[in-house]
Amino acid sequence: LVFKTMADALTEEQISDCKDVFSIFDKQGDGAIKTKELGTVLRALGLNPTEAEVEALVEETDKGGNGTIDFHELQVIYANKMKDDTTAKQILQAFKWFDKDNSGFIAAKDLRHIITSLGETLTDEEVDEVIREGDSDGTGKINYQAFMKVCMQR
């Protein structure tokens, strides 16, 4: 059900792009692409996943281990990556807005505001944990590039 919802989050244009790229890589015409091509397929769709992200996506998607991904699975992966990329851009924009002196750091209280205002539903305990991860040296300041790297690895 979650997969269906995520795939349904794509626009008609994104679905069309997905179909076009999928058909290019579906060399056998059997409705599947090889998992080893997933990174190239996602890059053809305008995304820029790391090799580690691609490996994680393959592991998550190809549970049967047959080495292929069908069109629906690609749509789900694409929708999830689009959502992740959008969220990352929103967080980065918010960080930059709070970083008035362009130091690369923001106050922990500002991070709390960012987290709670971007639509993520986290408990106070979860927000505290995120802030602790970002403020590893206990200064009350968060280096947002390092913080984004940690967030994207989750």
PDB file of C-alpha atoms in Angstrom:
ATOM      1  CA  LEU A   1       0.000   0.000   0.000  1.00  0.00           C
ATOM      2  CA  VAL A   2       2.838   2.415   0.793  1.00  0.00           C
ATOM      3  CA  PHE A   3       4.404   1.607  -2.567  1.00  0.00           C
ATOM      4  CA  LYS A   4       1.194   2.345  -4.412  1.00  0.00           C
ATOM      5  CA  THR A   5       0.849   5.664  -2.619  1.00  0.00           C
ATOM      6  CA  MET A   6       4.427   6.710  -3.411  1.00  0.00           C
ATOM      7  CA  ALA A   7       4.128   5.767  -7.079  1.00  0.00           C
ATOM      8  CA  ASP A   8       0.852   7.673  -7.218  1.00  0.00           C
ATOM      9  CA  ALA A   9       2.730  10.772  -5.997  1.00  0.00           C
ATOM     10  CA  LEU A  10       4.397  11.166  -9.406  1.00  0.00           C
ATOM     11  CA  THR A  11       3.060  13.642 -11.941  1.00  0.00           C
ATOM     12  CA  GLU A  12       1.967  12.489 -15.396  1.00  0.00           C
ATOM     13  CA  GLU A  13       5.165  13.999 -16.822  1.00  0.00           C
ATOM     14  CA  GLN A  14       7.327  12.119 -14.302  1.00  0.00           C
ATOM     15  CA  ILE A  15       5.505   8.862 -15.094  1.00  0.00           C
ATOM     16  CA  SER A  16       6.041   9.500 -18.809  1.00  0.00           C
ATOM     17  CA  ASP A  17       9.749  10.162 -18.219  1.00  0.00           C
ATOM     18  CA  CYS A  18       9.929   6.975 -16.165  1.00  0.00           C
ATOM     19  CA  LYS A  19       8.305   4.971 -18.981  1.00  0.00           C
ATOM     20  CA  ASP A  20      10.654   6.434 -21.589  1.00  0.00           C
ATOM     21  CA  VAL A  21      13.803   5.690 -19.595  1.00  0.00           C
ATOM     22  CA  PHE A  22      12.524   2.271 -18.497  1.00  0.00           C
ATOM     23  CA  SER A  23      11.806   1.240 -22.097  1.00  0.00           C
ATOM     24  CA  ILE A  24      15.353   2.169 -23.127  1.00  0.00           C
ATOM     25  CA  PHE A  25      16.865  -0.061 -20.431  1.00  0.00           C
ATOM     26  CA  ASP A  26      14.327  -2.902 -20.777  1.00  0.00           C
ATOM     27  CA  LYS A  27      16.500  -4.454 -23.459  1.00  0.00           C
ATOM     28  CA  GLN A  28      14.778  -7.844 -23.361  1.00  0.00           C
ATOM     29  CA  GLY A  29      11.306  -6.294 -23.580  1.00  0.00           C
ATOM     30  CA  ASP A  30      10.221  -8.408 -20.618  1.00  0.00           C
ATOM     31  CA  GLY A  31       9.100  -5.547 -18.365  1.00  0.00           C
ATOM     32  CA  ALA A  32      12.211  -5.553 -16.197  1.00  0.00           C
ATOM     33  CA  ILE A  33      15.549  -3.791 -15.973  1.00  0.00           C
ATOM     34  CA  LYS A  34      18.690  -5.175 -14.407  1.00  0.00           C
ATOM     35  CA  THR A  35      19.424  -3.962 -10.885  1.00  0.00           C
ATOM     36  CA  LYS A  36      23.002  -3.176 -11.925  1.00  0.00           C
ATOM     37  CA  GLU A  37      21.574  -0.494 -14.245  1.00  0.00           C
ATOM     38  CA  LEU A  38      19.506   1.244 -11.540  1.00  0.00           C
ATOM     39  CA  GLY A  39      22.065   4.005 -10.901  1.00  0.00           C
ATOM     40  CA  THR A  40      22.269   4.835 -14.593  1.00  0.00           C
ATOM     41  CA  VAL A  41      18.475   4.775 -14.900  1.00  0.00           C
ATOM     42  CA  LEU A  42      18.040   7.148 -11.951  1.00  0.00           C
ATOM     43  CA  ARG A  43      20.691   9.478 -13.352  1.00  0.00           C
ATOM     44  CA  ALA A  44      18.874   9.444 -16.699  1.00  0.00           C
ATOM     45  CA  LEU A  45      15.798  10.582 -14.752  1.00  0.00           C
ATOM     46  CA  GLY A  46      17.743  13.566 -13.441  1.00  0.00           C
ATOM     47  CA  LEU A  47      18.625  12.207  -9.996  1.00  0.00           C
ATOM     48  CA  ASN A  48      22.123  11.881  -8.622  1.00  0.00           C
ATOM     49  CA  PRO A  49      22.246   8.927  -6.221  1.00  0.00           C
ATOM     50  CA  THR A  50      25.520   7.779  -4.716  1.00  0.00           C
ATOM     51  CA  GLU A  51      26.668   4.216  -5.320  1.00  0.00           C
ATOM     52  CA  ALA A  52      25.863   3.455  -1.663  1.00  0.00           C
ATOM     53  CA  GLU A  53      22.312   4.764  -2.153  1.00  0.00           C
ATOM     54  CA  VAL A  54      21.892   2.658  -5.295  1.00  0.00           C
ATOM     55  CA  GLU A  55      23.126  -0.458  -3.478  1.00  0.00           C
ATOM     56  CA  ALA A  56      20.691   0.188  -0.622  1.00  0.00           C
ATOM     57  CA  LEU A  57      17.822   0.703  -3.087  1.00  0.00           C
ATOM     58  CA  VAL A  58      18.649  -2.541  -4.894  1.00  0.00           C
ATOM     59  CA  GLU A  59      18.845  -4.445  -1.614  1.00  0.00           C
ATOM     60  CA  GLU A  60      15.521  -2.985  -0.482  1.00  0.00           C
ATOM     61  CA  THR A  61      13.727  -3.498  -3.799  1.00  0.00           C
ATOM     62  CA  ASP A  62      15.105  -6.799  -5.109  1.00  0.00           C
ATOM     63  CA  LYS A  63      14.069  -8.901  -2.133  1.00  0.00           C
ATOM     64  CA  GLY A  64      13.711 -11.988  -4.317  1.00  0.00           C
ATOM     65  CA  GLY A  65      17.275 -11.565  -5.499  1.00  0.00           C
ATOM     66  CA  ASN A  66      16.418 -12.091  -9.168  1.00  0.00           C
ATOM     67  CA  GLY A  67      18.524  -9.094 -10.232  1.00  0.00           C
ATOM     68  CA  THR A  68      15.688  -7.188 -11.867  1.00  0.00           C
ATOM     69  CA  ILE A  69      13.358  -4.286 -11.134  1.00  0.00           C
ATOM     70  CA  ASP A  70       9.969  -3.932 -12.800  1.00  0.00           C
ATOM     71  CA  PHE A  71       8.346  -0.658 -13.864  1.00  0.00           C
ATOM     72  CA  HIS A  72       6.200  -0.298 -10.746  1.00  0.00           C
ATOM     73  CA  GLU A  73       9.254  -0.801  -8.521  1.00  0.00           C
ATOM     74  CA  LEU A  74      11.140   1.841 -10.512  1.00  0.00           C
ATOM     75  CA  GLN A  75       8.243   4.274 -10.041  1.00  0.00           C
ATOM     76  CA  VAL A  76       8.332   3.686  -6.281  1.00  0.00           C
ATOM     77  CA  ILE A  77      12.108   4.187  -6.143  1.00  0.00           C
ATOM     78  CA  TYR A  78      11.843   7.330  -8.280  1.00  0.00           C
ATOM     79  CA  ALA A  79       9.029   8.793  -6.148  1.00  0.00           C
ATOM     80  CA  ASN A  80      10.945   8.091  -2.933  1.00  0.00           C
ATOM     81  CA  LYS A  81      14.165   9.616  -4.305  1.00  0.00           C
ATOM     82  CA  MET A  82      12.267  12.685  -5.549  1.00  0.00           C
ATOM     83  CA  LYS A  83      10.759  13.104  -2.072  1.00  0.00           C
ATOM     84  CA  ASP A  84      14.171  12.652  -0.409  1.00  0.00           C
ATOM     85  CA  ASP A  85      15.814  15.167  -2.753  1.00  0.00           C
ATOM     86  CA  THR A  86      13.031  17.705  -2.177  1.00  0.00           C
ATOM     87  CA  THR A  87      13.281  17.325   1.598  1.00  0.00           C
ATOM     88  CA  ALA A  88      17.063  17.714   1.502  1.00  0.00           C
ATOM     89  CA  LYS A  89      16.762  20.897  -0.566  1.00  0.00           C
ATOM     90  CA  GLN A  90      14.143  22.293   1.831  1.00  0.00           C
ATOM     91  CA  ILE A  91      16.350  21.562   4.833  1.00  0.00           C
ATOM     92  CA  LEU A  92      19.379  23.132   3.175  1.00  0.00           C
ATOM     93  CA  GLN A  93      17.391  26.269   2.300  1.00  0.00           C
ATOM     94  CA  ALA A  94      16.138  26.514   5.882  1.00  0.00           C
ATOM     95  CA  PHE A  95      19.662  26.065   7.254  1.00  0.00           C
ATOM     96  CA  LYS A  96      20.969  28.823   4.997  1.00  0.00           C
ATOM     97  CA  TRP A  97      18.177  31.155   6.064  1.00  0.00           C
ATOM     98  CA  PHE A  98      19.072  30.684   9.739  1.00  0.00           C
ATOM     99  CA  ASP A  99      22.815  31.010   9.060  1.00  0.00           C
ATOM    100  CA  LYS A 100      22.768  34.815   8.921  1.00  0.00           C
ATOM    101  CA  ASP A 101      26.564  35.211   9.130  1.00  0.00           C
ATOM    102  CA  ASN A 102      27.305  32.424   6.581  1.00  0.00           C
ATOM    103  CA  SER A 103      29.463  30.593   9.121  1.00  0.00           C
ATOM    104  CA  GLY A 104      28.180  27.139   8.167  1.00  0.00           C
ATOM    105  CA  PHE A 105      26.610  26.744  11.609  1.00  0.00           C
ATOM    106  CA  ILE A 106      23.170  27.313  13.086  1.00  0.00           C
ATOM    107  CA  ALA A 107      21.923  27.286  16.658  1.00  0.00           C
ATOM    108  CA  ALA A 108      20.388  24.067  18.007  1.00  0.00           C
ATOM    109  CA  LYS A 109      17.141  25.959  18.714  1.00  0.00           C
ATOM    110  CA  ASP A 110      16.965  26.904  15.028  1.00  0.00           C
ATOM    111  CA  LEU A 111      17.446  23.268  14.017  1.00  0.00           C
ATOM    112  CA  ARG A 112      14.535  22.357  16.296  1.00  0.00           C
ATOM    113  CA  HIS A 113      12.419  24.958  14.463  1.00  0.00           C
ATOM    114  CA  ILE A 114      13.457  23.606  11.051  1.00  0.00           C
ATOM    115  CA  ILE A 115      12.666  20.017  11.979  1.00  0.00           C
ATOM    116  CA  THR A 116       9.273  20.788  13.454  1.00  0.00           C
ATOM    117  CA  SER A 117       8.184  23.148  10.666  1.00  0.00           C
ATOM    118  CA  LEU A 118       9.041  21.053   7.591  1.00  0.00           C
ATOM    119  CA  GLY A 119       6.180  18.647   8.057  1.00  0.00           C
ATOM    120  CA  GLU A 120       8.167  15.856   9.691  1.00  0.00           C
ATOM    121  CA  THR A 121       6.198  14.370  12.543  1.00  0.00           C
ATOM    122  CA  LEU A 122       8.763  13.627  15.218  1.00  0.00           C
ATOM    123  CA  THR A 123       8.322  13.297  18.942  1.00  0.00           C
ATOM    124  CA  ASP A 124      10.192  15.700  21.230  1.00  0.00           C
ATOM    125  CA  GLU A 125      12.535  12.830  22.094  1.00  0.00           C
ATOM    126  CA  GLU A 126      13.294  12.188  18.424  1.00  0.00           C
ATOM    127  CA  VAL A 127      13.959  15.886  17.819  1.00  0.00           C
ATOM    128  CA  ASP A 128      16.292  15.925  20.847  1.00  0.00           C
ATOM    129  CA  GLU A 129      18.157  12.921  19.426  1.00  0.00           C
ATOM    130  CA  VAL A 130      18.580  14.612  16.037  1.00  0.00           C
ATOM    131  CA  ILE A 131      19.914  17.740  17.733  1.00  0.00           C
ATOM    132  CA  ARG A 132      22.346  15.662  19.827  1.00  0.00           C
ATOM    133  CA  GLU A 133      23.669  14.074  16.639  1.00  0.00           C
ATOM    134  CA  GLY A 134      24.087  17.481  15.029  1.00  0.00           C
ATOM    135  CA  ASP A 135      25.693  19.077  18.102  1.00  0.00           C
ATOM    136  CA  SER A 136      28.258  16.364  18.747  1.00  0.00           C
ATOM    137  CA  ASP A 137      30.673  18.736  20.490  1.00  0.00           C
ATOM    138  CA  GLY A 138      28.005  20.216  22.795  1.00  0.00           C
ATOM    139  CA  THR A 139      28.490  23.847  21.713  1.00  0.00           C
ATOM    140  CA  GLY A 140      24.845  24.447  20.828  1.00  0.00           C
ATOM    141  CA  LYS A 141      25.891  24.996  17.190  1.00  0.00           C
ATOM    142  CA  ILE A 142      25.267  22.613  14.320  1.00  0.00           C
ATOM    143  CA  ASN A 143      27.493  22.436  11.234  1.00  0.00           C
ATOM    144  CA  TYR A 144      24.817  21.973   8.618  1.00  0.00           C
ATOM    145  CA  GLN A 145      26.946  20.327   5.922  1.00  0.00           C
ATOM    146  CA  ALA A 146      28.066  17.611   8.339  1.00  0.00           C
ATOM    147  CA  PHE A 147      24.531  17.337   9.650  1.00  0.00           C
ATOM    148  CA  MET A 148      23.089  16.893   6.139  1.00  0.00           C
ATOM    149  CA  LYS A 149      25.648  14.170   5.445  1.00  0.00           C
ATOM    150  CA  VAL A 150      24.500  12.297   8.571  1.00  0.00           C
ATOM    151  CA  CYS A 151      20.836  12.749   7.629  1.00  0.00           C
ATOM    152  CA  MET A 152      21.338  11.497   4.091  1.00  0.00           C
ATOM    153  CA  GLN A 153      23.113   8.358   5.349  1.00  0.00           C
ATOM    154  CA  ARG A 154      20.099   7.335   7.442  1.00  0.00           C
TER     155      ARG A 154
END
